[in-house]
Coordinates of C-alpha atoms in Angstrom, one line a residue:
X3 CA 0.0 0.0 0.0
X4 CA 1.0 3.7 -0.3
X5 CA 1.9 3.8 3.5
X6 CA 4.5 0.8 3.3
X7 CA 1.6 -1.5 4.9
X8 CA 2.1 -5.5 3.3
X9 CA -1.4 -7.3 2.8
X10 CA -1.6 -10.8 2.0
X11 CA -4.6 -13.6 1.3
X12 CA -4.6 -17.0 1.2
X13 CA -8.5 -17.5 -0.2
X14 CA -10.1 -20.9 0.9
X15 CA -13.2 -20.9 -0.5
X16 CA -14.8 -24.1 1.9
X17 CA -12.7 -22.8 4.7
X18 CA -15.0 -22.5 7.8
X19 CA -12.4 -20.8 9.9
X20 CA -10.1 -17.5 8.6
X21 CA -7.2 -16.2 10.6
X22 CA -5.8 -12.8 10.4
X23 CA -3.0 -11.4 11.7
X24 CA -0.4 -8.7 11.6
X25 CA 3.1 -9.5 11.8
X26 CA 5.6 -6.7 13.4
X27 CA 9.3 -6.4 14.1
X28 CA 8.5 -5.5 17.6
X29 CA 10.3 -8.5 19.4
X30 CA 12.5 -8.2 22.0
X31 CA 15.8 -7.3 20.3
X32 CA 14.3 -4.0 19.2
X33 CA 13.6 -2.6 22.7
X34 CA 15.6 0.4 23.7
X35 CA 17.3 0.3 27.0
X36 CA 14.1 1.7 28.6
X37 CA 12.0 0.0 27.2
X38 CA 13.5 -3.3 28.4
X39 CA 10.5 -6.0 28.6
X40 CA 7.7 -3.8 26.3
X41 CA 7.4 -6.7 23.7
X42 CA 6.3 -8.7 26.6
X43 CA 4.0 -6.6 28.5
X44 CA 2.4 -5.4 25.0
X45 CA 1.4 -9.5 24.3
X46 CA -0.5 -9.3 27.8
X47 CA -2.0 -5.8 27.2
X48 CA -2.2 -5.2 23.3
X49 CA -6.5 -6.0 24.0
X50 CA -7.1 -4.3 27.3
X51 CA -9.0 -1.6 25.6
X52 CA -9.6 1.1 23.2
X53 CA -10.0 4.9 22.8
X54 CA -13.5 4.7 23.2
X55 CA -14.1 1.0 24.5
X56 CA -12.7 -1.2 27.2
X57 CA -12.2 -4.7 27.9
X58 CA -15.3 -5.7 28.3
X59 CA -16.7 -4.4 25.4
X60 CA -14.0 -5.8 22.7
X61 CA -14.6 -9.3 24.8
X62 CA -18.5 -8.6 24.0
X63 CA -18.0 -8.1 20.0
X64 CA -15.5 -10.9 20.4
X65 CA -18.0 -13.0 21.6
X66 CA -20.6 -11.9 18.9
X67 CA -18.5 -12.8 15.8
X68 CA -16.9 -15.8 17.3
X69 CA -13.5 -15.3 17.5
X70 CA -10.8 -14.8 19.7
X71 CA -7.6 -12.2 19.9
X72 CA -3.9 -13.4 20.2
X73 CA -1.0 -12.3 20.7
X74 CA 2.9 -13.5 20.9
X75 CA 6.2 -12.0 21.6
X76 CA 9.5 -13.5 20.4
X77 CA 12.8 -12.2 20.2
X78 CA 12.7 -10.8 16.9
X79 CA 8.8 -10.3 15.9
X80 CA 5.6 -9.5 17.4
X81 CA 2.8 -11.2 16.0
X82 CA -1.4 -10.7 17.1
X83 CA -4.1 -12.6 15.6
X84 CA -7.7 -13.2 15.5
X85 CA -9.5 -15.9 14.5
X86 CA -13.3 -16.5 13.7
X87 CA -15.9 -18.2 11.6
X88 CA -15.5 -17.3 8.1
X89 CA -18.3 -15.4 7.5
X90 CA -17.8 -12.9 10.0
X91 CA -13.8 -12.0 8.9
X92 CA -14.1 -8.7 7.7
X93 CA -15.8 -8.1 11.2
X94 CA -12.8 -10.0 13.1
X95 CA -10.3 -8.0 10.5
X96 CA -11.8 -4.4 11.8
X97 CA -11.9 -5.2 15.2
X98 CA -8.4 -6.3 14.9
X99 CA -7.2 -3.3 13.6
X100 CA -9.1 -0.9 15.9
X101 CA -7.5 -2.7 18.4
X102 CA -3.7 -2.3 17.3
X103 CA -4.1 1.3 16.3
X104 CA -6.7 2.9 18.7
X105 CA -5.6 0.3 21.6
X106 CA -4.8 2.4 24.7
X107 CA -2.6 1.2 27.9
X108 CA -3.4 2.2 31.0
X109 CA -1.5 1.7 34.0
X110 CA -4.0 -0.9 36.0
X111 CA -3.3 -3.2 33.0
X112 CA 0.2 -2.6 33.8
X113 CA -0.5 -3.3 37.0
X114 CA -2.4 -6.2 36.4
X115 CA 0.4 -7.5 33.4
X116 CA 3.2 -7.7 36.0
X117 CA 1.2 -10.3 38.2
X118 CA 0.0 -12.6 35.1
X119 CA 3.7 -12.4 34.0
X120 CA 5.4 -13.4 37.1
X121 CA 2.6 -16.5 37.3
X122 CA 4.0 -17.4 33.8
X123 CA 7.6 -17.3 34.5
X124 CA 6.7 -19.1 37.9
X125 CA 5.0 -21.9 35.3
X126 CA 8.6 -21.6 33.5
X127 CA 10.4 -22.4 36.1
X128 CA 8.9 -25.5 36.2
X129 CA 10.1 -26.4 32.8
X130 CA 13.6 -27.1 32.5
X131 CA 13.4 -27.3 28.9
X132 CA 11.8 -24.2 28.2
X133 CA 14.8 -22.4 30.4
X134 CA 17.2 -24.2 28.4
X135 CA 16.1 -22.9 25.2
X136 CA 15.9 -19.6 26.1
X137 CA 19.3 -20.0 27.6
X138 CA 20.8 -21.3 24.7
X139 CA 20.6 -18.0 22.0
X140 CA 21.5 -15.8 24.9
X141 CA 24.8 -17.6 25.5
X142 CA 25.3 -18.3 21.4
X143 CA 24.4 -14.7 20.9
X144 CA 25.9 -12.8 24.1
X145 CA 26.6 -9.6 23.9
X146 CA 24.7 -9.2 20.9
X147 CA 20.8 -7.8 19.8
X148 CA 20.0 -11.3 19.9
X149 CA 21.3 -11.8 23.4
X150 CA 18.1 -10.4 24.8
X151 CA 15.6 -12.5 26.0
X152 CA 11.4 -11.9 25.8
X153 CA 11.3 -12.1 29.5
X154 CA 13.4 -9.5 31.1
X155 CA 14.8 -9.6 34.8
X156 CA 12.5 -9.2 37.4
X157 CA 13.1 -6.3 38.7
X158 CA 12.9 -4.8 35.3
X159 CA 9.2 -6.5 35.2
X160 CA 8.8 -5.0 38.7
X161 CA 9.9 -1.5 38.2
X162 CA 8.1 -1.0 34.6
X163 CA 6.8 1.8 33.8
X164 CA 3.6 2.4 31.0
X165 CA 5.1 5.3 29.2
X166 CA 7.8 2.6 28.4
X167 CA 5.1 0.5 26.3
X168 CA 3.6 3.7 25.4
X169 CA 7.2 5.1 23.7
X170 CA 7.6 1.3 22.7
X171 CA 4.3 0.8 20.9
X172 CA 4.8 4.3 19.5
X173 CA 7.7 3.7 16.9
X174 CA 6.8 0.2 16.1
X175 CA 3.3 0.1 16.0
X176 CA 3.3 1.8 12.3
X177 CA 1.5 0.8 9.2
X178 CA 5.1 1.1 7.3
X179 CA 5.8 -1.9 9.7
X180 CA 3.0 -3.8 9.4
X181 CA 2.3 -7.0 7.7
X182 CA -1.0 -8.2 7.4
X183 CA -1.5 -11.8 6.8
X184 CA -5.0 -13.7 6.6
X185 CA -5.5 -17.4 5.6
X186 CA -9.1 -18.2 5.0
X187 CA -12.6 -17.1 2.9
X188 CA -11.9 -13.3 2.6
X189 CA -10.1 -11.9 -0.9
X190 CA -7.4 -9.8 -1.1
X191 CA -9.4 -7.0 -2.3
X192 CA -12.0 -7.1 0.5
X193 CA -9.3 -7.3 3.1
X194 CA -7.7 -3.9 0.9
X195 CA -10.7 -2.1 1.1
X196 CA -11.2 -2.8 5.2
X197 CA -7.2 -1.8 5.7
X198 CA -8.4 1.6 3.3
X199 CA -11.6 2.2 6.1
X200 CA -9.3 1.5 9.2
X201 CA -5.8 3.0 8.4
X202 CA -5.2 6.5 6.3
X203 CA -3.0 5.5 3.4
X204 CA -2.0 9.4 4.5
X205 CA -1.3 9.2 7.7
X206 CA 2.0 7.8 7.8
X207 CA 5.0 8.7 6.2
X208 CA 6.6 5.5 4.0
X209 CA 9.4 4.7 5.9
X210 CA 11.6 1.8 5.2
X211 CA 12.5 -1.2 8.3
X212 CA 16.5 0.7 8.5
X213 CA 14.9 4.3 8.9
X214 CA 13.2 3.8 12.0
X215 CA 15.3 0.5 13.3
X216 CA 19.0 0.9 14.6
X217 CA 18.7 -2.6 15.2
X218 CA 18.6 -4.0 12.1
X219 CA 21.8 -2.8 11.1
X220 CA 23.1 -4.9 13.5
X221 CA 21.1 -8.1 12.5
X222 CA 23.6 -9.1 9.6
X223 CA 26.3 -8.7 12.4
X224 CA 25.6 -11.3 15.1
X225 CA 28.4 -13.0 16.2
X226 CA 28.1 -16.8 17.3
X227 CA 29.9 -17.6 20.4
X228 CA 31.3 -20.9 21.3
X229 CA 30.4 -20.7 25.3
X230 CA 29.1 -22.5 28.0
X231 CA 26.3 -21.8 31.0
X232 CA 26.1 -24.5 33.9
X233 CA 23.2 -23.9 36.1
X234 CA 24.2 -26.6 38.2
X235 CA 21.1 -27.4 40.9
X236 CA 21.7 -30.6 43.4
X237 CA 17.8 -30.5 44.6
X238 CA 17.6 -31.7 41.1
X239 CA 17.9 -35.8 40.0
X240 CA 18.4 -35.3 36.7
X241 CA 20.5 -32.9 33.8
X242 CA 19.2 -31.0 31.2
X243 CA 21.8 -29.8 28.2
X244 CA 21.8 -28.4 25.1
X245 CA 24.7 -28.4 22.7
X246 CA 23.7 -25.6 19.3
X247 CA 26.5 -24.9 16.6
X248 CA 26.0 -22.1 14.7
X249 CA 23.4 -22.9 11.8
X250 CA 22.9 -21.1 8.0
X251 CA 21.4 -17.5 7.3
X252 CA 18.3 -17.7 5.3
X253 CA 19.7 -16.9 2.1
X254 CA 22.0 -20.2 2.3
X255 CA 18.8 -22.5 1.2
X256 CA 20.9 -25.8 0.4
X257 CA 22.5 -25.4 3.4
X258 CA 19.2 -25.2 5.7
X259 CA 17.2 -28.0 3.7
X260 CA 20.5 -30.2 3.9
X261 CA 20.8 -29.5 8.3
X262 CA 17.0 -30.0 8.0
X263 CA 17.5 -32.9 7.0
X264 CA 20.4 -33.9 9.4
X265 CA 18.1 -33.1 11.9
X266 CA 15.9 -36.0 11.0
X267 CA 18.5 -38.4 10.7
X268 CA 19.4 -37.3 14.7
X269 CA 15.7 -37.6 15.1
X270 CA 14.2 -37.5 18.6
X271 CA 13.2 -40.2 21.1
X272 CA 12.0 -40.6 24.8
X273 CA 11.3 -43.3 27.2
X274 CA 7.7 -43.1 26.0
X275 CA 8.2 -44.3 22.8
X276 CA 7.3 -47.5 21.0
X277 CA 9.4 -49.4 18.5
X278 CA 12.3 -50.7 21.0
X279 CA 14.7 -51.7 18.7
X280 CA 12.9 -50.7 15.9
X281 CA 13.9 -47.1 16.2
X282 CA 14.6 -45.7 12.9
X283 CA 17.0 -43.3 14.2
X284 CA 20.4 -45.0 15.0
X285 CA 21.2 -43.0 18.2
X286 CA 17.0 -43.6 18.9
X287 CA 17.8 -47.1 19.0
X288 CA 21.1 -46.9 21.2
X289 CA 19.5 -44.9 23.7
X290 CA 16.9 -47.8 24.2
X291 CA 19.4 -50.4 24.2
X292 CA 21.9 -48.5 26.6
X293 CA 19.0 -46.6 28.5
X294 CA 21.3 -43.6 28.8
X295 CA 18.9 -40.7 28.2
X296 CA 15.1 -39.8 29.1
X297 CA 15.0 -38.3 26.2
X298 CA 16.4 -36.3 23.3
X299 CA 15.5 -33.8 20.7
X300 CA 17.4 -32.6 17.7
X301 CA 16.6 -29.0 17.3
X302 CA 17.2 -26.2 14.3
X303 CA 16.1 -22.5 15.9
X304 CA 15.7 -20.2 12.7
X305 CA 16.3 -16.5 12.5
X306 CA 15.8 -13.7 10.4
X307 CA 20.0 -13.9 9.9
X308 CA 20.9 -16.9 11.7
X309 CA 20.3 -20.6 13.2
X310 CA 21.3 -22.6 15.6
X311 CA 21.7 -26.2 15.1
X312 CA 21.9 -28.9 17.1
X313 CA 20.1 -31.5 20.2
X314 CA 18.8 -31.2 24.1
X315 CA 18.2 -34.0 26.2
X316 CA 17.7 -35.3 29.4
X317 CA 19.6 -37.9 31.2
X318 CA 20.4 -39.4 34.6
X319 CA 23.2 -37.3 36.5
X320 CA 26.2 -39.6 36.2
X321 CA 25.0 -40.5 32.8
X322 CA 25.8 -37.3 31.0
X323 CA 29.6 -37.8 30.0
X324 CA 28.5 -41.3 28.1
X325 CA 25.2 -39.2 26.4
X326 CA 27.9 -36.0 25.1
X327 CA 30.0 -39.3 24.0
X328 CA 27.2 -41.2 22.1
X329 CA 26.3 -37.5 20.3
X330 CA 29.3 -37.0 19.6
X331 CA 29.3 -40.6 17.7
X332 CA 26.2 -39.5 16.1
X333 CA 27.5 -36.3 14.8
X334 CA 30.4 -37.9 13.3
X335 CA 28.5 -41.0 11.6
X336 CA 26.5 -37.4 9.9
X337 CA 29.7 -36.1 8.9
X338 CA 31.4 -39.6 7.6
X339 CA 29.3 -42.2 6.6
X340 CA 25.7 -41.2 6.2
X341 CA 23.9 -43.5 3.8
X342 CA 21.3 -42.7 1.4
X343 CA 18.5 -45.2 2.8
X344 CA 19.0 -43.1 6.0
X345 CA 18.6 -39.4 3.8
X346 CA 15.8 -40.8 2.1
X347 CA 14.2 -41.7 5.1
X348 CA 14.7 -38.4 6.9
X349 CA 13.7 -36.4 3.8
X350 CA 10.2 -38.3 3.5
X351 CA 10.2 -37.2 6.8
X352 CA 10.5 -33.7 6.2
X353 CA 8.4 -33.5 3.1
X354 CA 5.4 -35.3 5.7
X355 CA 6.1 -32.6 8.2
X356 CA 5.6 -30.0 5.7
X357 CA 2.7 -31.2 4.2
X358 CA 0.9 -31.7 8.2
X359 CA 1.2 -27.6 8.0
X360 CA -1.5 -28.4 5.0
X361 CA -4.5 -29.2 7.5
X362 CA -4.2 -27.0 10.4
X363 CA -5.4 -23.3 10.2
X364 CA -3.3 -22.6 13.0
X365 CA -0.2 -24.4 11.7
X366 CA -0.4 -22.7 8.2
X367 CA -1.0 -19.1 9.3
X368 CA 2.5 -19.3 11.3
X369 CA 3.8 -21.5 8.3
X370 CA 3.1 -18.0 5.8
X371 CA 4.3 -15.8 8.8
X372 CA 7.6 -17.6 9.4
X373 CA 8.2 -17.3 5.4
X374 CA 7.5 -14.0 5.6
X375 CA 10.0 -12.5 7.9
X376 CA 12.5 -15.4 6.9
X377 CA 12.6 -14.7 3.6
X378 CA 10.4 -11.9 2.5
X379 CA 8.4 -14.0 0.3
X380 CA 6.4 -17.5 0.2
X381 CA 7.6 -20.5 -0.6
X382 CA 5.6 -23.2 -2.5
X383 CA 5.0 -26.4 -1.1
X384 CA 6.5 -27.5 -5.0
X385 CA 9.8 -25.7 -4.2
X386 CA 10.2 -27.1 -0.8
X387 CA 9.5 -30.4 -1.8
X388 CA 11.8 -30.2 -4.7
X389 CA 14.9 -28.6 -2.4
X390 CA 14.7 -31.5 -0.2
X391 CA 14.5 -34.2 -3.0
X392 CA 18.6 -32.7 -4.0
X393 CA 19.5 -33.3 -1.0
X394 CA 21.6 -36.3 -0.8
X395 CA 23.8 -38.6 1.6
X396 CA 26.9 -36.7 -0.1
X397 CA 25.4 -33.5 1.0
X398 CA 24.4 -34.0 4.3
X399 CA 28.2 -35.1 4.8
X400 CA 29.7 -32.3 3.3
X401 CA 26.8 -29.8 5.3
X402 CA 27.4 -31.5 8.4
X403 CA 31.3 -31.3 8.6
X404 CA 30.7 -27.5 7.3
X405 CA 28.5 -27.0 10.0
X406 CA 29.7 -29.4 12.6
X407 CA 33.6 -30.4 12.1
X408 CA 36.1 -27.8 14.1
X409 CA 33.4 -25.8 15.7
X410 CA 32.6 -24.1 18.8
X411 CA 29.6 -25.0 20.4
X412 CA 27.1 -23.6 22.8
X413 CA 26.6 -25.3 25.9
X414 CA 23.5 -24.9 28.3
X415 CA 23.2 -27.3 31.4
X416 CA 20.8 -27.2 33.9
X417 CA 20.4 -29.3 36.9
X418 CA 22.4 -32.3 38.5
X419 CA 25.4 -31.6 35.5
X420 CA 28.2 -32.9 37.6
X421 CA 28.6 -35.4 35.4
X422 CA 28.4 -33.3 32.2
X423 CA 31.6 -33.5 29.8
X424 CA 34.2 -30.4 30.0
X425 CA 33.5 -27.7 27.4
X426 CA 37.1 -28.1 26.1
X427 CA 36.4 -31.8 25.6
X428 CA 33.0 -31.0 24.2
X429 CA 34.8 -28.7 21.6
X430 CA 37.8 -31.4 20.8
X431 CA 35.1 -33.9 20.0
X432 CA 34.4 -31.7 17.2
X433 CA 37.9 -31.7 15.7
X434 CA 38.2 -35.3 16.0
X435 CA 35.3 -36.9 14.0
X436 CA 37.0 -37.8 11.3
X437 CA 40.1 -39.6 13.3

């Protein structure tokens, strides 16, 4: 649009459900010193009210079309969404944007944000996985924009002020920022002439992401560091670790498709599971035989100019030396001998994953949001299908020892971690795979 604004349709004509949404570069790693904790705060107060409504009276037009308001805060975007039966989108689409343009804070939903947010980070606590992972691109990333975390320190939460979400929501909530996505029964044209009623093509100045956004000048900068954290707890019985290497940008496709598909061959596995010795996955099927592990998870976190690569797991605490060992064993079959029956299973894999995205509303609106920001376009299910059919046993070797062989990790433990290998032996691992 003439303001900068990005709308986008997906029309299903039998879709029953349509979901819209806006997606923002409002995550964490755009807030200014003082603003510490805004993207946060704005995901529990973005529907607390209007100029000339409140609560209440959103939740009652809410509850007349159907739908229901979202809204989610990561490190590098902001995204808020509404869903509701398909006949009443262009109502859900209006409300949506009354909301994030002539939404007011006030301070009692301050007030009342700081409470819900120290329940949820009492809930994280809880999950030693969660912590982890939210460990992980702080310590791979430190002293970087991506070092910051969505949830802040507490007393930053504590001490917040609303004229810090008010200066926050200010520069970021713009229409040249804006990108509205819907997947569902409404037309591109029908949701263009709701933007045209809500937003003043006028009213903004076009601006481009670098004019307002210091930050992303520094995106294309980030720095990987090969570090360790040990959050070593002895009320705890058992360890929790994840080793990430630094992964692809987004423009390196065959590199991404390839560790995608590395990722399968890892696979994942927990006590839980069926199959015994029947695992597909070759380290799935040692850890049943050895019982070494609770469980693991090979993991690929994507970012607008990064990745990180790599597996978490859980194992007993004088069992995490032999786990480091066995992954590291893993890693180098990836990098050495990886066979094609194993790529062609992991690819099938992958293409079934992608194709699951297919039949869930939910799952396919976050599919088009993550293409989006990841690469400024969509990307046909064709075109994904056909990247991962080139990838081959020769490629994931070469990817993996790109990716894998002579690097510095990042290490996170949590827990009982006694037990868990020395970094430097961690890193020499690396450098010996092929010996």
């Amino acid at each position: 649009m003439n303001n900068g604004m990005r709308l986008i349709s997906e029309y299903k004509k039998e879709s029953s459900i349509t979901i819209i949404g806006c997606l923002l570069p409002a995550g964490a790693m755009f807030e200014k010193a003082k603003e510490r904790g805004s993207a946060l705060f704005l995901e529990h107060t973005l529907f607390q009210g209007r100029i000339h409504k409140n609560q209440q009276q959103i939740e009652e037009e809410l509850q007349g079309i159907g739908g229901t308001l979202s809204a989610k805060a990561m490190r590098e975007a902001f995204v808020f969404y509404g869903i509701a039966p398909s006949h009443n989108a262009c109502k859900l689409t209006e409300l949506l944007l009354d909301v994030a343009i002539n939404g007011v804070i006030h301070n009692a939903a301050i007030e009342l944000a700081k409470s819900r947010i120290f329940q949820e980070l009492s809930k994280i606590e809880s999950n030693p996985e969660q912590i982890v992972m939210d460990y992980l691109p702080s310590i791979a990333y430190q002293d970087t924009i991506l070092s910051k975390s969505v949830f802040p320190r507490s007393h930053i939460i504590k001490n917040f002020q609303t004229e810090h979400l008010v200066n926050f929501k200010k520069h970021v909530f713009k229409p040249c920022f804006m990108t509205i996505i819907s997947s569902g029964a409404i037309f591109l044209k029908e949701l263009q002439t709701i933007i045209h009623k809500c937003v003043d093509e006028c009213s903004t100045k076009r601006q481009t992401l670098t004019d307002d956004h210091e930050s992303f000048s520094s995106l294309n900068q980030l720095r990987f560091s090969g570090a360790e954290l040990r959050l070593r707890d002895d009320n705890e019985e058992l360890g929790y670790v994840a080793i990430g290497f630094e992964g692809p940008t987004f423009s390196q496709c065959t590199d991404r498709y390839a560790l995608q598909v590395a990722k399968e061959i890892v696979g994942s596995w927990d006590v839980t599971y069926g199959g015994a010795n029947h695992n597909a996955p070759y380290l799935a099927h040692s850890a049943f035989n050895s019982n070494i592990c609770y469980l693991y998870k090979s993991f690929m976190l994507d970012y607008g100019y990064t990745s990180i690569w790599g597996c978490y797991f859980v194992c007993d605490k004088l069992k995490l030396d032999d786990m480091v060992c066995m992954l590291l064993s893993e890693w180098r079959r990836l990098c050495t001998i990886s066979t094609d029956v194993e790529v062609e299973r992991a690819v099938n894999q992958c293409v079934f994953h992608e194709l699951t995205k297919l039949n869930n509303p939910m799952d396919r609106f976050f599919d088009m949001v993550n293409c989006f920001y990841l690469y400024n376009r969509y990307i046909p299910m064709k075109e994904r299908f056909a990247n991962y059919q080139e990838v081959t046993a020769e490629t994931v070797r070469n990817i993996a020892s790109k990716y894998i062989y002579d690097q510095s990790p990042a290490v996170v433990g949590l827990g009982r971690i006694e037990n868990l290998t020395d970094y430097c032996i961690i890193h020499r691992g690396t450098y010996s795979l092929c010996y």
